[in-house]
Amino acid sequence: LDSDTDTRDLDPSLRAVIQSTPTSLSRTSNSPAPRTPRPALERVQIEFQFMYDPEFLTHELPTLWDPRRWGRIRSPATIEKKLQEHVAVVVFTTDVVAVAVAAYSDIFVVDVLATDPVLMDRSMRVFPTSTLASLGDKLAVYIKVFPRTVYNRMREREAVEMARVEGEREQARRDLEMVRELQHTGDTQILSEPVYEQSTQGIRIKIRDKAGRDTLLLVTAATKVQAVVENYCKLAQLPPNTRVRLEFDDEALDPNDTIGSTEIEDDDMLTAYCIEP
């Protein structure tokens, strides 16, 4: 219908509907929805540091030696200098860590992938399948790369150290319990200044006199028997120049010997005899 004259013969209600309808549709109604701009990919720099130990240098590096990577480098000092170099790789945050490790392995002097590497970001383990975005909103990441054998040896050393510290704590607890036990015994004297060096492990011994009174001493394998005698005399408040003989298993101890040269062990009992002038 092109004009009002064409609608004159129509029903009034239909003519009203036609006249109220636009003759053309807006172009914007058929145009596609505006596109949301895609965010730009963010780059992140990963700095790798290769971790090794003496065993790796001696036994494992020769099996990984690639002349194409090392060139004419042969001196041990230069080899270690190259191993200690930090290498930076730039990747996208949407990439997985394995992409960065592969790029690092391609340009480093050691084929890192051949070492079955373990990756650490500070104290956190990083897995190759993780994305860089999972490491946090950081533009730079520092990752230590451990060959699997080096990582295993490191964990073993940590376990040994933890066991040593725990053992020292347990020994300190036992020492405290023994001191408390001896403090409840009226005829017991306790050494207030232990005869041992802090850098060595203490050995606890008891010295019993003929009256049955016990004295607790903490010594080391390097402590001489004479030093033990002198401290015992001081604690027992014996008269000056009193001569004391220490016996262990009914055998007299040589004052010039050290505790380590005898068969004395932790918690052993010694007997003190005052020698008549």
GROMACS .gro file of N, CA and C in nm, residues 62-121:
model
  180
   62PRO      N    1   7.839  -3.575   3.294
   62PRO     CA    2   7.906  -3.638   3.179
   62PRO      C    3   7.811  -3.716   3.088
   63THR      N    4   7.707  -3.775   3.144
   63THR     CA    5   7.613  -3.852   3.061
   63THR      C    6   7.520  -3.760   2.981
   64LEU      N    7   7.511  -3.634   3.023
   64LEU     CA    8   7.425  -3.537   2.954
   64LEU      C    9   7.505  -3.443   2.864
   65TRP      N   10   7.636  -3.466   2.857
   65TRP     CA   11   7.723  -3.372   2.786
   65TRP      C   12   7.690  -3.370   2.637
   66ASP      N   13   7.667  -3.252   2.585
   66ASP     CA   14   7.638  -3.233   2.443
   66ASP      C   15   7.737  -3.130   2.388
   67PRO      N   16   7.833  -3.172   2.306
   67PRO     CA   17   7.933  -3.078   2.255
   67PRO      C   18   7.872  -2.961   2.179
   68ARG      N   19   7.756  -2.982   2.118
   68ARG     CA   20   7.693  -2.872   2.045
   68ARG      C   21   7.647  -2.762   2.138
   69ARG      N   22   7.616  -2.796   2.261
   69ARG     CA   23   7.572  -2.696   2.358
   69ARG      C   24   7.691  -2.631   2.429
   70TRP      N   25   7.794  -2.709   2.456
   70TRP     CA   26   7.905  -2.660   2.536
   70TRP      C   27   8.016  -2.598   2.452
   71GLY      N   28   8.026  -2.634   2.327
   71GLY     CA   29   8.132  -2.579   2.244
   71GLY      C   30   8.269  -2.619   2.295
   72ARG      N   31   8.354  -2.520   2.315
   72ARG     CA   32   8.491  -2.547   2.360
   72ARG      C   33   8.507  -2.538   2.511
   73ILE      N   34   8.399  -2.523   2.583
   73ILE     CA   35   8.407  -2.513   2.729
   73ILE      C   36   8.448  -2.647   2.788
   74ARG      N   37   8.556  -2.646   2.867
   74ARG     CA   38   8.604  -2.769   2.928
   74ARG      C   39   8.645  -2.750   3.074
   75SER      N   40   8.689  -2.632   3.112
   75SER     CA   41   8.740  -2.615   3.249
   75SER      C   42   8.626  -2.623   3.350
   76PRO      N   43   8.650  -2.688   3.465
   76PRO     CA   44   8.544  -2.702   3.567
   76PRO      C   45   8.487  -2.569   3.612
   77ALA      N   46   8.573  -2.467   3.625
   77ALA     CA   47   8.523  -2.337   3.672
   77ALA      C   48   8.426  -2.276   3.571
   78THR      N   49   8.460  -2.288   3.443
   78THR     CA   50   8.372  -2.231   3.340
   78THR      C   51   8.243  -2.312   3.329
   79ILE      N   52   8.253  -2.442   3.345
   79ILE     CA   53   8.133  -2.527   3.340
   79ILE      C   54   8.035  -2.486   3.449
   80GLU      N   55   8.086  -2.468   3.572
   80GLU     CA   56   7.996  -2.429   3.681
   80GLU      C   57   7.940  -2.289   3.658
   81LYS      N   58   8.020  -2.202   3.601
   81LYS     CA   59   7.971  -2.067   3.572
   81LYS      C   60   7.855  -2.071   3.473
   82LYS      N   61   7.866  -2.157   3.373
   82LYS     CA   62   7.758  -2.169   3.276
   82LYS      C   63   7.633  -2.231   3.339
   83LEU      N   64   7.653  -2.328   3.427
   83LEU     CA   65   7.539  -2.391   3.493
   83LEU      C   66   7.465  -2.294   3.584
   84GLN      N   67   7.537  -2.196   3.637
   84GLN     CA   68   7.478  -2.100   3.730
   84GLN      C   69   7.410  -1.983   3.661
   85GLU      N   70   7.419  -1.976   3.530
   85GLU     CA   71   7.357  -1.866   3.458
   85GLU      C   72   7.205  -1.874   3.464
   86HIS      N   73   7.140  -1.761   3.488
   86HIS     CA   74   6.995  -1.753   3.485
   86HIS      C   75   6.951  -1.727   3.341
   87VAL      N   76   6.848  -1.796   3.299
   87VAL     CA   77   6.797  -1.782   3.162
   87VAL      C   78   6.652  -1.738   3.170
   88ALA      N   79   6.617  -1.632   3.097
   88ALA     CA   80   6.481  -1.580   3.096
   88ALA      C   81   6.411  -1.620   2.967
   89VAL      N   82   6.285  -1.660   2.980
   89VAL     CA   83   6.201  -1.699   2.867
   89VAL      C   84   6.070  -1.621   2.878
   90VAL      N   85   6.023  -1.567   2.766
   90VAL     CA   86   5.898  -1.491   2.765
   90VAL      C   87   5.790  -1.575   2.695
   91VAL      N   88   5.678  -1.595   2.765
   91VAL     CA   89   5.565  -1.672   2.711
   91VAL      C   90   5.437  -1.597   2.746
   92PHE      N   91   5.323  -1.653   2.704
   92PHE     CA   92   5.194  -1.594   2.735
   92PHE      C   93   5.137  -1.657   2.861
   93THR      N   94   5.052  -1.582   2.929
   93THR     CA   95   4.992  -1.633   3.052
   93THR      C   96   4.902  -1.751   3.027
   94THR      N   97   4.853  -1.765   2.904
   94THR     CA   98   4.766  -1.878   2.873
   94THR      C   99   4.845  -2.005   2.842
   95ASP      N  100   4.976  -1.994   2.827
   95ASP     CA  101   5.059  -2.111   2.800
   95ASP      C  102   5.076  -2.194   2.926
   96VAL      N  103   5.103  -2.322   2.906
   96VAL     CA  104   5.137  -2.407   3.020
   96VAL      C  105   5.286  -2.396   3.048
   97VAL      N  106   5.324  -2.433   3.168
   97VAL     CA  107   5.464  -2.419   3.209
   97VAL      C  108   5.555  -2.501   3.119
   98ALA      N  109   5.505  -2.615   3.070
   98ALA     CA  110   5.588  -2.701   2.986
   98ALA      C  111   5.640  -2.629   2.863
   99VAL      N  112   5.564  -2.534   2.812
   99VAL     CA  113   5.609  -2.458   2.694
   99VAL      C  114   5.734  -2.378   2.729
  100ALA      N  115   5.733  -2.313   2.845
  100ALA     CA  116   5.848  -2.234   2.886
  100ALA      C  117   5.968  -2.323   2.916
  101VAL      N  118   5.944  -2.439   2.979
  101VAL     CA  119   6.053  -2.530   3.011
  101VAL      C  120   6.118  -2.583   2.884
  102ALA      N  121   6.036  -2.615   2.785
  102ALA     CA  122   6.090  -2.663   2.657
  102ALA      C  123   6.177  -2.557   2.591
  103ALA      N  124   6.132  -2.432   2.595
  103ALA     CA  125   6.211  -2.323   2.536
  103ALA      C  126   6.342  -2.305   2.613
  104TYR      N  127   6.334  -2.316   2.745
  104TYR     CA  128   6.454  -2.305   2.829
  104TYR      C  129   6.551  -2.419   2.800
  105SER      N  130   6.499  -2.540   2.786
  105SER     CA  131   6.583  -2.656   2.759
  105SER      C  132   6.654  -2.643   2.625
  106ASP      N  133   6.589  -2.578   2.528
  106ASP     CA  134   6.648  -2.564   2.395
  106ASP      C  135   6.772  -2.475   2.394
  107ILE      N  136   6.777  -2.377   2.485
  107ILE     CA  137   6.886  -2.279   2.479
  107ILE      C  138   6.986  -2.293   2.593
  108PHE      N  139   6.957  -2.381   2.692
  108PHE     CA  140   7.049  -2.397   2.804
  108PHE      C  141   7.159  -2.497   2.766
  109VAL      N  142   7.268  -2.496   2.844
  109VAL     CA  143   7.380  -2.584   2.813
  109VAL      C  144   7.351  -2.730   2.846
  110VAL      N  145   7.247  -2.754   2.924
  110VAL     CA  146   7.206  -2.890   2.958
  110VAL      C  147   7.066  -2.913   2.902
  111ASP      N  148   7.045  -3.033   2.847
  111ASP     CA  149   6.911  -3.070   2.802
  111ASP      C  150   6.826  -3.095   2.927
  112VAL      N  151   6.759  -2.991   2.972
  112VAL     CA  152   6.686  -2.997   3.098
  112VAL      C  153   6.578  -3.104   3.095
  113LEU      N  154   6.512  -3.119   2.985
  113LEU     CA  155   6.404  -3.218   2.977
  113LEU      C  156   6.455  -3.359   3.000
  114ALA      N  157   6.583  -3.384   2.967
  114ALA     CA  158   6.640  -3.518   2.985
  114ALA      C  159   6.667  -3.550   3.131
  115THR      N  160   6.661  -3.449   3.218
  115THR     CA  161   6.687  -3.470   3.361
  115THR      C  162   6.561  -3.500   3.441
  116ASP      N  163   6.445  -3.509   3.373
  116ASP     CA  164   6.317  -3.527   3.442
  116ASP      C  165   6.302  -3.422   3.551
  117PRO      N  166   6.298  -3.293   3.512
  117PRO     CA  167   6.313  -3.185   3.610
  117PRO      C  168   6.196  -3.171   3.707
  118VAL      N  169   6.229  -3.121   3.824
  118VAL     CA  170   6.130  -3.083   3.925
  118VAL      C  171   6.138  -2.930   3.937
  119LEU      N  172   6.024  -2.863   3.928
  119LEU     CA  173   6.019  -2.718   3.925
  119LEU      C  174   5.966  -2.664   4.056
  120MET      N  175   6.031  -2.559   4.107
  120MET     CA  176   5.990  -2.500   4.233
  120MET      C  177   5.981  -2.349   4.218
  121ASP      N  178   5.869  -2.293   4.263
  121ASP     CA  179   5.850  -2.148   4.273
  121ASP      C  180   5.850  -2.115   4.421
   0.00000   0.00000   0.00000
